[in-house]
């Protein structure tokens, strides 16, 4: 049989280049994937050097995949792929399973759902099971989002804006192409070469055009090495001190844009901010003039450097200034996020071409092209899932429920710990559904965020304790060695959503003016099935298959032939309906059979790039704040009664990401103020754990995805990065096995001694799968992890004064492991 090519899309969403909807050309021979190369819909055989400015500004280019995209073939054919349904054959956690049929697995799950509902009542099943919205009030929604968490509060209280699930689909997007209008790019905490959607490419183009780049970061990252004209090292968690000092210079040297501030910033709050920065009013640490000399003692950046950078910032208007989300995902990081927005407003850079918001989450492509969508004709949910608790509070919800029932803790304490509002129903979790796939990608009308259980959860020891406590655990996984399977009662093998089933239509990758349609390349191994197939089969067992998925219910028993045929028919129907749209038909899109050969549709981007909040600045539209202006002082946070009683701003009651927590007065002050975090290297806790652990993403995996890919691991050395100074004082040499520990847990892994880190900082790249040894300690009752999973060391503590922020740093100690 001759080799054929199928177009698929990469599953490693959120990459740096090109942005998560990367087109892959998959070559298949005799039903086996033989190689992967870049999709080539445009610019075939043309190097980037031959792409002109007009092509770039109109976004008529095709970025190529990174190493992750090319490596998928090794993951798809990994020897540990889950191939058959299994049930637990020993004690939970023993890892012993026996193969069973799909009928037995699904019948067991359906029966246990009913048993759990009878025993625990409403809101008793944790996990993404949209089919249950047609069956009973048992599955629930959680609130919060890890990626955006640190910026949700700053955007809300300063700009009156709530981002929702993804920044790239918002109205307030600052498009990448606007970077050509700036005179300076100033980035705090950004390693754009690894972590940001498409930003690396645009930084490279900006550098080629002579736009200077300054990066402030505790590490000399790849982005700092490749893109920065100047790298300024800073102590982690101290960005706010430096921003306050920059504001101090702006005020004292009269460098701020007084006309802009008078027009667009609420005046009373602006004066309060000025008084605080200049030491006229009390802060959490007293009346202090926040000078560069004051900041130097905290952040480690020389006062002279802070002054010079501030003056460069003012001279280089418009300035593309962003504080990356990593800097806000620290304790009190919301204050730094607000200060970044303040500075852009003070200098007149917010809402203007070439400027920016200061908030990193607003940058990305803005979709200008409608995407085909399948009409699934699903019935509306009979039992719409209710919002119940913070999405990382599920462990405490399980572990503390017994104490609540016995009266050992109060209901207020339970709600505060788990992130449950005073007027929301309480969860009573008896069953957990774990899934390696985020949700059912087809049934968009049933999509919702539930409590996802993964290696992304902080405090993995608590995850183990919680899973051991519930009655029943299901794991729908791609690999038998996955963390999800260890404590499962039933294991379900999943087909890969990008290569082993049609992924369907997707947009918003490296640009805003195209969409792709991913098709099935190869069959899944053994009896692995798509997650949506699992949901349809469960729906049949509850008697709601026709309501849940009327267009797939009649083909679910004939997989893959009839199932795949129906999916393609639905994709074709959606495409042909889309081609008849009044705004699409004049563009003469290709017929379906032609589109299938090259499933990409792209139109030139016309007009200037979108600028976030430009309508508020250039067209006078009021901001969605109480004053209608940019607010430095938040009346919401200043009112303890409102913050104590409300989880959502009044105008945002339907938005799942705008939740406030707490049954205590807020600790975050009405204006951004310096507050020493308890896990800072400057705090008393650092006497015992003197090193700040940061958990950056790795270029060789996407969060936990692809961590088991041998090709990537051959090129990547998963190690704890430690500075030369800190290694020398501990007698650690490069390659030594070290022990990293704190009050949360302990792990062992090789050390990578480097000069790229600020002393006092260690890096553990996020996303390694645990390898638990038989050596058990009080800190590690499941066994010490020798792979280096960072979240054994992070805290899951919920701070009720913020918007569900997730903190990704912690204090640790590192010592050489004696043989």
PDB file of N, CA and C in Angstrom, residues 461 464 737-741 744-749 769-789 792-793 815 817:
ATOM      1  N   UNK A 461       0.397  14.850  47.671  1.00  0.00           N
ATOM      2  CA  UNK A 461       0.124  13.946  48.790  1.00  0.00           C
ATOM      3  C   UNK A 461      -1.331  14.074  49.249  1.00  0.00           C
ATOM      4  N   UNK A 464      -3.562  12.127  46.868  1.00  0.00           N
ATOM      5  CA  UNK A 464      -3.598  10.701  47.199  1.00  0.00           C
ATOM      6  C   UNK A 464      -4.528  10.438  48.385  1.00  0.00           C
ATOM      7  N   UNK A 737      22.732  13.454  42.658  1.00  0.00           N
ATOM      8  CA  UNK A 737      21.350  13.247  43.072  1.00  0.00           C
ATOM      9  C   UNK A 737      21.130  14.007  44.372  1.00  0.00           C
ATOM     10  N   UNK A 738      20.085  14.826  44.398  1.00  0.00           N
ATOM     11  CA  UNK A 738      19.832  15.665  45.560  1.00  0.00           C
ATOM     12  C   UNK A 738      18.425  15.406  46.087  1.00  0.00           C
ATOM     13  N   UNK A 739      18.235  15.793  47.325  1.00  0.00           N
ATOM     14  CA  UNK A 739      16.923  15.728  47.980  1.00  0.00           C
ATOM     15  C   UNK A 739      16.386  17.145  48.096  1.00  0.00           C
ATOM     16  N   UNK A 740      15.155  17.358  47.597  1.00  0.00           N
ATOM     17  CA  UNK A 740      14.492  18.648  47.715  1.00  0.00           C
ATOM     18  C   UNK A 740      13.286  18.444  48.618  1.00  0.00           C
ATOM     19  N   UNK A 741      13.130  19.277  49.640  1.00  0.00           N
ATOM     20  CA  UNK A 741      12.060  19.024  50.598  1.00  0.00           C
ATOM     21  C   UNK A 741      11.592  20.322  51.245  1.00  0.00           C
ATOM     22  N   UNK A 744       5.759  20.247  52.859  1.00  0.00           N
ATOM     23  CA  UNK A 744       4.745  19.551  52.054  1.00  0.00           C
ATOM     24  C   UNK A 744       5.166  18.139  51.673  1.00  0.00           C
ATOM     25  N   UNK A 745       6.441  17.961  51.328  1.00  0.00           N
ATOM     26  CA  UNK A 745       6.890  16.666  50.837  1.00  0.00           C
ATOM     27  C   UNK A 745       8.357  16.685  50.507  1.00  0.00           C
ATOM     28  N   UNK A 746       8.819  15.609  49.870  1.00  0.00           N
ATOM     29  CA  UNK A 746      10.216  15.528  49.463  1.00  0.00           C
ATOM     30  C   UNK A 746      10.318  14.715  48.178  1.00  0.00           C
ATOM     31  N   UNK A 747      11.276  15.088  47.344  1.00  0.00           N
ATOM     32  CA  UNK A 747      11.543  14.387  46.101  1.00  0.00           C
ATOM     33  C   UNK A 747      13.051  14.295  45.915  1.00  0.00           C
ATOM     34  N   UNK A 748      13.475  13.388  45.053  1.00  0.00           N
ATOM     35  CA  UNK A 748      14.888  13.294  44.704  1.00  0.00           C
ATOM     36  C   UNK A 748      15.023  13.364  43.192  1.00  0.00           C
ATOM     37  N   UNK A 749      16.113  13.954  42.729  1.00  0.00           N
ATOM     38  CA  UNK A 749      16.349  14.079  41.291  1.00  0.00           C
ATOM     39  C   UNK A 749      17.766  14.596  41.079  1.00  0.00           C
ATOM     40  N   UNK A 769       5.993  13.150  35.536  1.00  0.00           N
ATOM     41  CA  UNK A 769       5.163  12.108  36.143  1.00  0.00           C
ATOM     42  C   UNK A 769       5.910  11.495  37.318  1.00  0.00           C
ATOM     43  N   UNK A 770       5.256  11.299  38.447  1.00  0.00           N
ATOM     44  CA  UNK A 770       5.949  10.736  39.612  1.00  0.00           C
ATOM     45  C   UNK A 770       6.426   9.303  39.364  1.00  0.00           C
ATOM     46  N   UNK A 771       7.539   8.979  39.975  1.00  0.00           N
ATOM     47  CA  UNK A 771       8.021   7.594  40.069  1.00  0.00           C
ATOM     48  C   UNK A 771       8.223   7.323  41.558  1.00  0.00           C
ATOM     49  N   UNK A 772       7.232   6.716  42.174  1.00  0.00           N
ATOM     50  CA  UNK A 772       7.247   6.529  43.618  1.00  0.00           C
ATOM     51  C   UNK A 772       8.056   5.294  43.988  1.00  0.00           C
ATOM     52  N   UNK A 773       8.979   5.474  44.904  1.00  0.00           N
ATOM     53  CA  UNK A 773       9.802   4.364  45.376  1.00  0.00           C
ATOM     54  C   UNK A 773       9.121   3.667  46.549  1.00  0.00           C
ATOM     55  N   UNK A 774       9.722   2.606  47.012  1.00  0.00           N
ATOM     56  CA  UNK A 774       9.184   1.905  48.178  1.00  0.00           C
ATOM     57  C   UNK A 774       9.633   2.528  49.486  1.00  0.00           C
ATOM     58  N   UNK A 775      10.459   3.558  49.395  1.00  0.00           N
ATOM     59  CA  UNK A 775      10.921   4.254  50.597  1.00  0.00           C
ATOM     60  C   UNK A 775       9.837   5.243  51.021  1.00  0.00           C
ATOM     61  N   UNK A 776       9.187   4.962  52.145  1.00  0.00           N
ATOM     62  CA  UNK A 776       8.090   5.795  52.615  1.00  0.00           C
ATOM     63  C   UNK A 776       8.499   6.536  53.883  1.00  0.00           C
ATOM     64  N   UNK A 777       8.071   7.770  53.986  1.00  0.00           N
ATOM     65  CA  UNK A 777       8.373   8.597  55.153  1.00  0.00           C
ATOM     66  C   UNK A 777       7.086   9.260  55.616  1.00  0.00           C
ATOM     67  N   UNK A 778       7.165   9.985  56.737  1.00  0.00           N
ATOM     68  CA  UNK A 778       5.995  10.710  57.213  1.00  0.00           C
ATOM     69  C   UNK A 778       5.534  11.737  56.189  1.00  0.00           C
ATOM     70  N   UNK A 779       6.497  12.376  55.521  1.00  0.00           N
ATOM     71  CA  UNK A 779       6.144  13.358  54.504  1.00  0.00           C
ATOM     72  C   UNK A 779       5.608  12.698  53.239  1.00  0.00           C
ATOM     73  N   UNK A 780       6.103  11.503  52.926  1.00  0.00           N
ATOM     74  CA  UNK A 780       5.764  10.831  51.667  1.00  0.00           C
ATOM     75  C   UNK A 780       5.219   9.434  51.952  1.00  0.00           C
ATOM     76  N   UNK A 781       3.995   9.334  52.441  1.00  0.00           N
ATOM     77  CA  UNK A 781       3.447   8.022  52.795  1.00  0.00           C
ATOM     78  C   UNK A 781       3.230   7.103  51.607  1.00  0.00           C
ATOM     79  N   UNK A 782       3.149   7.661  50.399  1.00  0.00           N
ATOM     80  CA  UNK A 782       2.999   6.825  49.208  1.00  0.00           C
ATOM     81  C   UNK A 782       4.343   6.398  48.638  1.00  0.00           C
ATOM     82  N   UNK A 783       5.423   6.946  49.192  1.00  0.00           N
ATOM     83  CA  UNK A 783       6.765   6.666  48.690  1.00  0.00           C
ATOM     84  C   UNK A 783       7.414   7.919  48.149  1.00  0.00           C
ATOM     85  N   UNK A 784       8.722   8.022  48.316  1.00  0.00           N
ATOM     86  CA  UNK A 784       9.458   9.197  47.842  1.00  0.00           C
ATOM     87  C   UNK A 784       9.509   9.173  46.318  1.00  0.00           C
ATOM     88  N   UNK A 785       9.225  10.303  45.718  1.00  0.00           N
ATOM     89  CA  UNK A 785       9.248  10.434  44.262  1.00  0.00           C
ATOM     90  C   UNK A 785      10.676  10.683  43.800  1.00  0.00           C
ATOM     91  N   UNK A 786      11.176   9.831  42.911  1.00  0.00           N
ATOM     92  CA  UNK A 786      12.539   9.998  42.407  1.00  0.00           C
ATOM     93  C   UNK A 786      12.588  10.620  41.017  1.00  0.00           C
ATOM     94  N   UNK A 787      11.419  10.966  40.489  1.00  0.00           N
ATOM     95  CA  UNK A 787      11.364  11.582  39.163  1.00  0.00           C
ATOM     96  C   UNK A 787      11.443  13.101  39.244  1.00  0.00           C
ATOM     97  N   UNK A 788      10.837  13.675  40.293  1.00  0.00           N
ATOM     98  CA  UNK A 788      10.892  15.121  40.452  1.00  0.00           C
ATOM     99  C   UNK A 788       9.609  15.812  40.059  1.00  0.00           C
ATOM    100  N   UNK A 789       8.462  15.348  40.596  1.00  0.00           N
ATOM    101  CA  UNK A 789       7.179  16.012  40.355  1.00  0.00           C
ATOM    102  C   UNK A 789       7.060  17.188  41.302  1.00  0.00           C
ATOM    103  N   UNK A 792       4.549  17.847  44.525  1.00  0.00           N
ATOM    104  CA  UNK A 792       4.667  17.276  45.868  1.00  0.00           C
ATOM    105  C   UNK A 792       5.133  18.338  46.855  1.00  0.00           C
ATOM    106  N   UNK A 793       5.662  19.459  46.342  1.00  0.00           N
ATOM    107  CA  UNK A 793       6.249  20.480  47.207  1.00  0.00           C
ATOM    108  C   UNK A 793       5.421  21.764  47.277  1.00  0.00           C
ATOM    109  N   UNK A 815      19.571  19.401  49.481  1.00  0.00           N
ATOM    110  CA  UNK A 815      20.799  18.830  50.034  1.00  0.00           C
ATOM    111  C   UNK A 815      21.242  17.645  49.187  1.00  0.00           C
ATOM    112  N   UNK A 817      22.137  14.050  48.290  1.00  0.00           N
ATOM    113  CA  UNK A 817      21.661  12.770  48.808  1.00  0.00           C
ATOM    114  C   UNK A 817      22.855  11.841  48.979  1.00  0.00           C
TER     115      UNK A 817
END
